[in-house]
PDB file of C-alpha atoms in Angstrom:
ATOM      1  CA  UNK A   1       9.289 -24.555 -10.609  1.00 72.00           C
ATOM      2  CA  UNK A   2       7.366 -24.993  -7.352  1.00 80.00           C
ATOM      3  CA  UNK A   3       5.141 -22.523  -5.509  1.00 84.00           C
ATOM      4  CA  UNK A   4       7.714 -21.860  -2.798  1.00 86.00           C
ATOM      5  CA  UNK A   5      10.261 -20.869  -5.430  1.00 86.00           C
ATOM      6  CA  UNK A   6       7.793 -18.488  -7.070  1.00 90.00           C
ATOM      7  CA  UNK A   7       6.297 -16.861  -3.987  1.00 93.00           C
ATOM      8  CA  UNK A   8       8.404 -17.817  -0.963  1.00 95.00           C
ATOM      9  CA  UNK A   9      10.280 -15.096   0.905  1.00 97.00           C
ATOM     10  CA  UNK A  10      12.537 -17.070   3.247  1.00 96.00           C
ATOM     11  CA  UNK A  11      15.525 -14.963   4.289  1.00 96.00           C
ATOM     12  CA  UNK A  12      13.974 -11.696   3.059  1.00 98.00           C
ATOM     13  CA  UNK A  13      13.468  -8.602   5.197  1.00 98.00           C
ATOM     14  CA  UNK A  14      10.590  -6.207   4.599  1.00 98.00           C
ATOM     15  CA  UNK A  15       9.402  -2.890   5.996  1.00 98.00           C
ATOM     16  CA  UNK A  16       5.683  -2.097   5.944  1.00 98.00           C
ATOM     17  CA  UNK A  17       4.703   1.401   7.014  1.00 98.00           C
ATOM     18  CA  UNK A  18       1.291   1.715   8.578  1.00 97.00           C
ATOM     19  CA  UNK A  19       1.572  -1.998   9.232  1.00 97.00           C
ATOM     20  CA  UNK A  20      -0.593  -2.289  12.339  1.00 96.00           C
ATOM     21  CA  UNK A  21      -3.975  -1.946  10.670  1.00 95.00           C
ATOM     22  CA  UNK A  22      -5.886  -2.431   7.443  1.00 95.00           C
ATOM     23  CA  UNK A  23      -4.016  -3.087   4.233  1.00 97.00           C
ATOM     24  CA  UNK A  24      -0.643  -2.810   5.963  1.00 97.00           C
ATOM     25  CA  UNK A  25      -1.485  -5.560   8.412  1.00 97.00           C
ATOM     26  CA  UNK A  26      -2.879  -7.753   5.626  1.00 97.00           C
ATOM     27  CA  UNK A  27       0.385  -7.373   3.739  1.00 98.00           C
ATOM     28  CA  UNK A  28       2.536  -7.942   6.813  1.00 98.00           C
ATOM     29  CA  UNK A  29       0.801 -11.225   7.601  1.00 98.00           C
ATOM     30  CA  UNK A  30       1.189 -12.502   4.039  1.00 98.00           C
ATOM     31  CA  UNK A  31       4.873 -11.597   3.907  1.00 98.00           C
ATOM     32  CA  UNK A  32       5.477 -13.230   7.297  1.00 98.00           C
ATOM     33  CA  UNK A  33       3.635 -16.411   6.291  1.00 97.00           C
ATOM     34  CA  UNK A  34       5.877 -16.581   3.216  1.00 97.00           C
ATOM     35  CA  UNK A  35       8.929 -16.605   5.488  1.00 97.00           C
ATOM     36  CA  UNK A  36      10.029 -12.959   5.610  1.00 98.00           C
ATOM     37  CA  UNK A  37      11.112 -10.962   8.617  1.00 98.00           C
ATOM     38  CA  UNK A  38       8.671  -8.057   8.535  1.00 98.00           C
ATOM     39  CA  UNK A  39       9.238  -4.738  10.250  1.00 98.00           C
ATOM     40  CA  UNK A  40       5.984  -2.852  10.818  1.00 98.00           C
ATOM     41  CA  UNK A  41       5.955   0.785  11.856  1.00 98.00           C
ATOM     42  CA  UNK A  42       3.305   3.427  12.473  1.00 96.00           C
ATOM     43  CA  UNK A  43       2.815   6.446  14.684  1.00 94.00           C
ATOM     44  CA  UNK A  44       1.383   4.141  17.355  1.00 93.00           C
ATOM     45  CA  UNK A  45       4.356   1.997  18.287  1.00 95.00           C
ATOM     46  CA  UNK A  46       2.442   0.121  20.994  1.00 96.00           C
ATOM     47  CA  UNK A  47      -0.132  -0.977  18.412  1.00 97.00           C
ATOM     48  CA  UNK A  48       2.640  -2.258  16.138  1.00 98.00           C
ATOM     49  CA  UNK A  49       4.186  -4.197  19.005  1.00 98.00           C
ATOM     50  CA  UNK A  50       0.810  -5.742  19.864  1.00 98.00           C
ATOM     51  CA  UNK A  51       0.140  -6.743  16.256  1.00 98.00           C
ATOM     52  CA  UNK A  52       3.638  -8.203  15.971  1.00 98.00           C
ATOM     53  CA  UNK A  53       2.946 -10.377  19.012  1.00 98.00           C
ATOM     54  CA  UNK A  54      -0.383 -11.540  17.548  1.00 97.00           C
ATOM     55  CA  UNK A  55       1.131 -12.426  14.185  1.00 98.00           C
ATOM     56  CA  UNK A  56       4.160 -14.151  15.688  1.00 98.00           C
ATOM     57  CA  UNK A  57       1.794 -16.321  17.720  1.00 97.00           C
ATOM     58  CA  UNK A  58       0.467 -17.814  14.458  1.00 96.00           C
ATOM     59  CA  UNK A  59       3.588 -19.954  14.220  1.00 93.00           C
ATOM     60  CA  UNK A  60       4.506 -19.077  10.648  1.00 95.00           C
ATOM     61  CA  UNK A  61       8.049 -19.409   9.367  1.00 93.00           C
ATOM     62  CA  UNK A  62       8.666 -15.661   9.285  1.00 97.00           C
ATOM     63  CA  UNK A  63       8.460 -13.120  12.082  1.00 98.00           C
ATOM     64  CA  UNK A  64       7.190  -9.591  12.687  1.00 98.00           C
ATOM     65  CA  UNK A  65       8.895  -6.775  14.585  1.00 98.00           C
ATOM     66  CA  UNK A  66       6.799  -3.755  15.534  1.00 98.00           C
ATOM     67  CA  UNK A  67       7.920  -0.270  16.534  1.00 98.00           C
ATOM     68  CA  UNK A  68       7.010   3.403  16.192  1.00 98.00           C
ATOM     69  CA  UNK A  69       7.629   5.320  12.987  1.00 97.00           C
ATOM     70  CA  UNK A  70       6.177   8.481  11.458  1.00 96.00           C
ATOM     71  CA  UNK A  71       6.518   9.566   7.822  1.00 97.00           C
ATOM     72  CA  UNK A  72       4.620  12.803   8.352  1.00 96.00           C
ATOM     73  CA  UNK A  73       7.718  14.951   8.840  1.00 97.00           C
ATOM     74  CA  UNK A  74      11.314  14.948   7.633  1.00 97.00           C
ATOM     75  CA  UNK A  75      12.539  14.345  11.187  1.00 98.00           C
ATOM     76  CA  UNK A  76      10.088  11.464  11.477  1.00 98.00           C
ATOM     77  CA  UNK A  77      11.403   9.874   8.291  1.00 98.00           C
ATOM     78  CA  UNK A  78      14.986  10.242   9.510  1.00 98.00           C
ATOM     79  CA  UNK A  79      14.071   8.620  12.829  1.00 98.00           C
ATOM     80  CA  UNK A  80      12.313   5.775  11.043  1.00 98.00           C
ATOM     81  CA  UNK A  81      15.337   5.120   8.833  1.00 98.00           C
ATOM     82  CA  UNK A  82      17.521   4.994  11.956  1.00 98.00           C
ATOM     83  CA  UNK A  83      15.072   2.604  13.631  1.00 98.00           C
ATOM     84  CA  UNK A  84      15.170   0.295  10.617  1.00 98.00           C
ATOM     85  CA  UNK A  85      18.969   0.278  10.592  1.00 98.00           C
ATOM     86  CA  UNK A  86      19.006  -0.565  14.292  1.00 98.00           C
ATOM     87  CA  UNK A  87      16.959  -3.685  13.596  1.00 98.00           C
ATOM     88  CA  UNK A  88      18.375  -4.997  10.322  1.00 98.00           C
ATOM     89  CA  UNK A  89      21.430  -4.742   8.093  1.00 97.00           C
ATOM     90  CA  UNK A  90      19.457  -5.656   4.974  1.00 97.00           C
ATOM     91  CA  UNK A  91      16.213  -4.561   3.368  1.00 98.00           C
ATOM     92  CA  UNK A  92      14.717  -6.458   0.438  1.00 98.00           C
ATOM     93  CA  UNK A  93      11.151  -5.136   0.390  1.00 98.00           C
ATOM     94  CA  UNK A  94       9.685  -1.718   1.163  1.00 98.00           C
ATOM     95  CA  UNK A  95       5.920  -1.290   1.278  1.00 98.00           C
ATOM     96  CA  UNK A  96       4.938   2.362   1.499  1.00 98.00           C
ATOM     97  CA  UNK A  97       1.473   1.929   2.955  1.00 98.00           C
ATOM     98  CA  UNK A  98       1.155   4.662   5.601  1.00 97.00           C
ATOM     99  CA  UNK A  99      -1.373   7.265   4.587  1.00 96.00           C
ATOM    100  CA  UNK A 100      -4.014   9.662   5.829  1.00 96.00           C
ATOM    101  CA  UNK A 101      -7.160  11.181   4.391  1.00 95.00           C
ATOM    102  CA  UNK A 102      -9.375  14.211   4.938  1.00 94.00           C
ATOM    103  CA  UNK A 103     -13.022  14.551   4.022  1.00 92.00           C
ATOM    104  CA  UNK A 104     -15.092  17.701   3.620  1.00 95.00           C
ATOM    105  CA  UNK A 105     -17.617  18.880   1.037  1.00 93.00           C
ATOM    106  CA  UNK A 106     -16.747  21.218  -1.785  1.00 94.00           C
ATOM    107  CA  UNK A 107     -17.069  24.766  -0.513  1.00 95.00           C
ATOM    108  CA  UNK A 108     -15.649  23.993   2.912  1.00 95.00           C
ATOM    109  CA  UNK A 109     -12.616  21.851   2.098  1.00 95.00           C
ATOM    110  CA  UNK A 110      -9.776  23.456   4.122  1.00 95.00           C
ATOM    111  CA  UNK A 111      -6.418  24.599   2.786  1.00 96.00           C
ATOM    112  CA  UNK A 112      -4.594  22.739   5.563  1.00 95.00           C
ATOM    113  CA  UNK A 113      -5.996  19.438   4.327  1.00 95.00           C
ATOM    114  CA  UNK A 114      -3.697  19.681   1.321  1.00 97.00           C
ATOM    115  CA  UNK A 115      -0.373  20.175   3.080  1.00 96.00           C
ATOM    116  CA  UNK A 116      -1.061  17.487   5.684  1.00 95.00           C
ATOM    117  CA  UNK A 117      -2.316  14.796   3.299  1.00 97.00           C
ATOM    118  CA  UNK A 118       0.228  15.435   0.556  1.00 98.00           C
ATOM    119  CA  UNK A 119       2.973  15.558   3.172  1.00 97.00           C
ATOM    120  CA  UNK A 120       2.309  12.055   4.478  1.00 97.00           C
ATOM    121  CA  UNK A 121       1.021  10.347   1.343  1.00 98.00           C
ATOM    122  CA  UNK A 122       3.509  11.721  -1.175  1.00 98.00           C
ATOM    123  CA  UNK A 123       6.444  13.592   0.384  1.00 98.00           C
ATOM    124  CA  UNK A 124       6.870  11.094   3.220  1.00 98.00           C
ATOM    125  CA  UNK A 125       6.634   8.145   0.849  1.00 98.00           C
ATOM    126  CA  UNK A 126       9.243   9.625  -1.488  1.00 98.00           C
ATOM    127  CA  UNK A 127      11.645  10.719   1.254  1.00 98.00           C
ATOM    128  CA  UNK A 128      11.554   7.343   3.007  1.00 98.00           C
ATOM    129  CA  UNK A 129      12.163   5.503  -0.256  1.00 98.00           C
ATOM    130  CA  UNK A 130      15.019   7.824  -1.133  1.00 98.00           C
ATOM    131  CA  UNK A 131      16.706   7.409   2.237  1.00 98.00           C
ATOM    132  CA  UNK A 132      16.360   3.613   2.193  1.00 98.00           C
ATOM    133  CA  UNK A 133      17.745   3.285  -1.336  1.00 98.00           C
ATOM    134  CA  UNK A 134      21.271   2.334  -0.177  1.00 98.00           C
ATOM    135  CA  UNK A 135      19.844  -0.680   1.694  1.00 98.00           C
ATOM    136  CA  UNK A 136      17.593  -1.656  -1.215  1.00 98.00           C
ATOM    137  CA  UNK A 137      20.415  -1.310  -3.736  1.00 98.00           C
ATOM    138  CA  UNK A 138      22.651  -3.494  -1.583  1.00 98.00           C
ATOM    139  CA  UNK A 139      20.137  -6.350  -1.565  1.00 98.00           C
ATOM    140  CA  UNK A 140      18.908  -6.233  -5.165  1.00 98.00           C
ATOM    141  CA  UNK A 141      20.384  -8.293  -7.996  1.00 98.00           C
ATOM    142  CA  UNK A 142      19.486  -8.705 -11.656  1.00 97.00           C
ATOM    143  CA  UNK A 143      18.091 -12.155 -10.911  1.00 96.00           C
ATOM    144  CA  UNK A 144      16.245 -11.088  -7.761  1.00 97.00           C
ATOM    145  CA  UNK A 145      15.648  -7.329  -7.505  1.00 98.00           C
ATOM    146  CA  UNK A 146      14.748  -5.457  -4.357  1.00 98.00           C
ATOM    147  CA  UNK A 147      11.075  -4.501  -4.314  1.00 98.00           C
ATOM    148  CA  UNK A 148       9.182  -1.304  -3.566  1.00 98.00           C
ATOM    149  CA  UNK A 149       5.388  -1.484  -3.415  1.00 98.00           C
ATOM    150  CA  UNK A 150       3.519   1.793  -3.029  1.00 98.00           C
ATOM    151  CA  UNK A 151      -0.110   1.895  -1.963  1.00 98.00           C
ATOM    152  CA  UNK A 152      -2.149   4.170  -4.181  1.00 98.00           C
ATOM    153  CA  UNK A 153      -5.922   3.951  -4.558  1.00 97.00           C
ATOM    154  CA  UNK A 154      -8.563   3.440  -7.200  1.00 97.00           C
ATOM    155  CA  UNK A 155      -9.469   7.036  -6.325  1.00 95.00           C
ATOM    156  CA  UNK A 156      -6.101   8.002  -7.788  1.00 95.00           C
ATOM    157  CA  UNK A 157      -6.941   6.177 -11.025  1.00 94.00           C
ATOM    158  CA  UNK A 158     -10.523   7.327 -11.547  1.00 92.00           C
ATOM    159  CA  UNK A 159     -12.171  10.743 -11.345  1.00 90.00           C
ATOM    160  CA  UNK A 160     -13.439  10.231  -7.800  1.00 86.00           C
ATOM    161  CA  UNK A 161     -13.368  12.979  -5.202  1.00 85.00           C
ATOM    162  CA  UNK A 162     -16.155  11.919  -2.812  1.00 87.00           C
ATOM    163  CA  UNK A 163     -15.177  14.778  -0.511  1.00 92.00           C
ATOM    164  CA  UNK A 164     -11.603  13.484  -0.183  1.00 95.00           C
ATOM    165  CA  UNK A 165     -10.038  15.799  -2.739  1.00 96.00           C
ATOM    166  CA  UNK A 166      -6.497  15.942  -1.364  1.00 97.00           C
ATOM    167  CA  UNK A 167      -6.490  12.185  -0.753  1.00 97.00           C
ATOM    168  CA  UNK A 168      -7.515  11.381  -4.331  1.00 97.00           C
ATOM    169  CA  UNK A 169      -4.955  13.803  -5.744  1.00 98.00           C
ATOM    170  CA  UNK A 170      -2.256  12.399  -3.471  1.00 98.00           C
ATOM    171  CA  UNK A 171      -2.943   8.851  -4.619  1.00 98.00           C
ATOM    172  CA  UNK A 172      -2.798   9.922  -8.261  1.00 98.00           C
ATOM    173  CA  UNK A 173       0.603  11.383  -7.411  1.00 98.00           C
ATOM    174  CA  UNK A 174       1.654   8.094  -5.772  1.00 98.00           C
ATOM    175  CA  UNK A 175       0.757   6.157  -8.921  1.00 98.00           C
ATOM    176  CA  UNK A 176       2.611   8.570 -11.195  1.00 98.00           C
ATOM    177  CA  UNK A 177       5.615   8.724  -8.865  1.00 98.00           C
ATOM    178  CA  UNK A 178       5.745   4.925  -8.772  1.00 98.00           C
ATOM    179  CA  UNK A 179       6.139   4.847 -12.547  1.00 98.00           C
ATOM    180  CA  UNK A 180       8.855   7.508 -12.438  1.00 98.00           C
ATOM    181  CA  UNK A 181      10.786   5.589  -9.790  1.00 98.00           C
ATOM    182  CA  UNK A 182      10.310   2.329 -11.689  1.00 98.00           C
ATOM    183  CA  UNK A 183      11.989   3.903 -14.691  1.00 98.00           C
ATOM    184  CA  UNK A 184      14.833   5.467 -12.720  1.00 98.00           C
ATOM    185  CA  UNK A 185      15.606   2.525 -10.425  1.00 98.00           C
ATOM    186  CA  UNK A 186      15.368  -0.394 -12.847  1.00 98.00           C
ATOM    187  CA  UNK A 187      19.090  -0.152 -13.520  1.00 98.00           C
ATOM    188  CA  UNK A 188      19.729  -0.436  -9.780  1.00 98.00           C
ATOM    189  CA  UNK A 189      17.968  -3.826  -9.591  1.00 98.00           C
ATOM    190  CA  UNK A 190      14.948  -2.364  -7.789  1.00 98.00           C
ATOM    191  CA  UNK A 191      11.382  -2.834  -8.998  1.00 98.00           C
ATOM    192  CA  UNK A 192       8.722  -0.274  -8.107  1.00 98.00           C
ATOM    193  CA  UNK A 193       5.056  -1.140  -8.425  1.00 98.00           C
ATOM    194  CA  UNK A 194       1.823   0.192  -6.974  1.00 98.00           C
ATOM    195  CA  UNK A 195      -1.428  -1.180  -5.659  1.00 98.00           C
ATOM    196  CA  UNK A 196      -4.628   0.741  -6.387  1.00 98.00           C
ATOM    197  CA  UNK A 197      -7.097  -0.695  -3.850  1.00 97.00           C
ATOM    198  CA  UNK A 198     -10.809  -0.175  -3.745  1.00 95.00           C
ATOM    199  CA  UNK A 199     -12.815  -0.555  -0.515  1.00 93.00           C
ATOM    200  CA  UNK A 200     -11.163  -2.686   2.168  1.00 91.00           C
ATOM    201  CA  UNK A 201     -11.923  -2.940   5.856  1.00 85.00           C
ATOM    202  CA  UNK A 202      -9.544  -0.541   7.596  1.00 77.00           C
ATOM    203  CA  UNK A 203      -9.454   2.244  10.118  1.00 74.00           C
ATOM    204  CA  UNK A 204      -9.652   4.750   7.261  1.00 75.00           C
ATOM    205  CA  UNK A 205     -12.871   3.196   5.902  1.00 78.00           C
ATOM    206  CA  UNK A 206     -14.398   2.259   9.266  1.00 70.00           C
ATOM    207  CA  UNK A 207     -17.190   4.804   8.759  1.00 78.00           C
ATOM    208  CA  UNK A 208     -18.522   2.599   5.941  1.00 72.00           C
ATOM    209  CA  UNK A 209     -17.158  -0.901   6.674  1.00 80.00           C
ATOM    210  CA  UNK A 210     -17.482  -1.272  10.442  1.00 79.00           C
ATOM    211  CA  UNK A 211     -19.966  -4.154  10.333  1.00 81.00           C
ATOM    212  CA  UNK A 212     -21.133  -6.852   7.946  1.00 86.00           C
ATOM    213  CA  UNK A 213     -24.308  -4.983   6.984  1.00 83.00           C
ATOM    214  CA  UNK A 214     -22.340  -1.885   5.997  1.00 87.00           C
ATOM    215  CA  UNK A 215     -19.776  -3.964   4.109  1.00 87.00           C
ATOM    216  CA  UNK A 216     -22.579  -5.644   2.194  1.00 85.00           C
ATOM    217  CA  UNK A 217     -24.016  -2.265   1.211  1.00 88.00           C
ATOM    218  CA  UNK A 218     -20.615  -1.012   0.050  1.00 88.00           C
ATOM    219  CA  UNK A 219     -20.091  -4.238  -1.883  1.00 90.00           C
ATOM    220  CA  UNK A 220     -23.271  -3.688  -3.890  1.00 90.00           C
ATOM    221  CA  UNK A 221     -21.621  -0.664  -5.511  1.00 89.00           C
ATOM    222  CA  UNK A 222     -18.526  -2.675  -6.517  1.00 94.00           C
ATOM    223  CA  UNK A 223     -18.691  -4.514  -9.870  1.00 92.00           C
ATOM    224  CA  UNK A 224     -17.477  -7.754  -8.247  1.00 95.00           C
ATOM    225  CA  UNK A 225     -20.109  -7.318  -5.513  1.00 93.00           C
ATOM    226  CA  UNK A 226     -17.952  -7.284  -2.385  1.00 94.00           C
ATOM    227  CA  UNK A 227     -15.337  -5.372  -0.447  1.00 94.00           C
ATOM    228  CA  UNK A 228     -11.727  -6.507  -0.509  1.00 93.00           C
ATOM    229  CA  UNK A 229     -10.432  -9.351   1.636  1.00 95.00           C
ATOM    230  CA  UNK A 230      -7.103 -10.011   3.317  1.00 95.00           C
ATOM    231  CA  UNK A 231      -6.075 -12.535   0.665  1.00 97.00           C
ATOM    232  CA  UNK A 232      -6.615 -10.004  -2.109  1.00 97.00           C
ATOM    233  CA  UNK A 233      -3.794  -7.874  -0.695  1.00 98.00           C
ATOM    234  CA  UNK A 234      -1.716 -10.859   0.402  1.00 98.00           C
ATOM    235  CA  UNK A 235      -1.823 -12.420  -3.056  1.00 97.00           C
ATOM    236  CA  UNK A 236      -0.685  -9.207  -4.713  1.00 98.00           C
ATOM    237  CA  UNK A 237       2.204  -8.798  -2.302  1.00 98.00           C
ATOM    238  CA  UNK A 238       3.466 -12.352  -2.731  1.00 97.00           C
ATOM    239  CA  UNK A 239       3.247 -11.980  -6.503  1.00 97.00           C
ATOM    240  CA  UNK A 240       5.087  -8.651  -6.628  1.00 98.00           C
ATOM    241  CA  UNK A 241       7.679  -9.531  -3.976  1.00 98.00           C
ATOM    242  CA  UNK A 242       8.408 -13.179  -4.806  1.00 97.00           C
ATOM    243  CA  UNK A 243      10.589 -14.505  -7.616  1.00 95.00           C
ATOM    244  CA  UNK A 244       7.507 -14.734  -9.800  1.00 95.00           C
ATOM    245  CA  UNK A 245       7.210 -10.946  -9.890  1.00 97.00           C
ATOM    246  CA  UNK A 246      10.861 -10.136 -10.456  1.00 97.00           C
ATOM    247  CA  UNK A 247      10.381  -9.091 -14.095  1.00 98.00           C
ATOM    248  CA  UNK A 248       7.601  -6.575 -13.421  1.00 98.00           C
ATOM    249  CA  UNK A 249       8.127  -2.905 -12.674  1.00 98.00           C
ATOM    250  CA  UNK A 250       6.026   0.207 -13.156  1.00 98.00           C
ATOM    251  CA  UNK A 251       2.778  -1.742 -12.840  1.00 98.00           C
ATOM    252  CA  UNK A 252      -0.373  -0.554 -11.088  1.00 98.00           C
ATOM    253  CA  UNK A 253      -2.360  -3.505  -9.755  1.00 98.00           C
ATOM    254  CA  UNK A 254      -6.073  -2.621  -9.594  1.00 97.00           C
ATOM    255  CA  UNK A 255      -7.180  -4.373  -6.398  1.00 97.00           C
ATOM    256  CA  UNK A 256     -10.563  -2.705  -6.603  1.00 96.00           C
ATOM    257  CA  UNK A 257     -13.109  -5.289  -7.670  1.00 96.00           C
ATOM    258  CA  UNK A 258     -13.566  -3.678 -11.073  1.00 96.00           C
ATOM    259  CA  UNK A 259     -14.120  -0.073  -9.944  1.00 94.00           C
ATOM    260  CA  UNK A 260     -11.113   0.836 -12.059  1.00 95.00           C
ATOM    261  CA  UNK A 261     -13.016   0.024 -15.249  1.00 94.00           C
ATOM    262  CA  UNK A 262     -16.396   1.464 -14.295  1.00 93.00           C
ATOM    263  CA  UNK A 263     -17.673   4.032 -16.765  1.00 84.00           C
ATOM    264  CA  UNK A 264     -20.752   6.097 -17.422  1.00 75.00           C
ATOM    265  CA  UNK A 265     -24.080   4.727 -18.676  1.00 74.00           C
ATOM    266  CA  UNK A 266     -24.728   3.598 -22.212  1.00 76.00           C
ATOM    267  CA  UNK A 267     -25.248   6.912 -23.996  1.00 74.00           C
ATOM    268  CA  UNK A 268     -27.719   5.298 -26.427  1.00 69.00           C
ATOM    269  CA  UNK A 269     -29.757   3.479 -23.779  1.00 72.00           C
ATOM    270  CA  UNK A 270     -32.697   5.894 -23.759  1.00 73.00           C
ATOM    271  CA  UNK A 271     -32.851   6.121 -27.557  1.00 75.00           C
ATOM    272  CA  UNK A 272     -32.857   2.338 -27.962  1.00 70.00           C
ATOM    273  CA  UNK A 273     -35.635   1.768 -25.459  1.00 66.00           C
TER     274      UNK A 273
END
């Protein structure tokens, strides 16, 4: 079995929400390079169109189509579903990547930060998946299921607030919801898996990753000593979405450089020294 058979995506169609920047763009490029037609959508349609033009100029075998789409409201989800149907009759891969965060210290964290963040990161993700199920069901087979990949976070796996309380809780919900959907949709020939990324360069983390010096400082706090790279996301997506990942569902891939297994200090360290 050759590499193209395992990881190639020729003839597949994917939707990546939040696909113009950060992890979404990394995924979109990998899927396109593997031969897929990739729809990317975010609230800034002009940015998606610009990124699509940049990626298409790379000359890969796939292509990218960019347009506006918002998962922050029910009407926005409905409009996004309509926009997808206008551009394709089939959908093989759905990457729920769009997300927002909110940071404030304990004692001043606002009530509104919960509704807004949970609305986009959890309710929007679920509603979009639910409304695209007919297209996913139509493309999935026992031998080659349709794929859903949800973007959680290592902050949803570990007890990490860091002032982003609603974000962390929302990503824990994404991980748990991914497992629920994996169980319920397996019989429909749809796999559902999640990524749990650590620090990557993105608009959301720009405050701490905007230059090489800052990225180096962040990397020192990661067990594997660096921030994430484009290929770390791309490799996960090709594994989960290619034939080689067709027998995996309900998994959470810890793309976090080892943060997911960090623990407290050795409780006997002081006594032994």
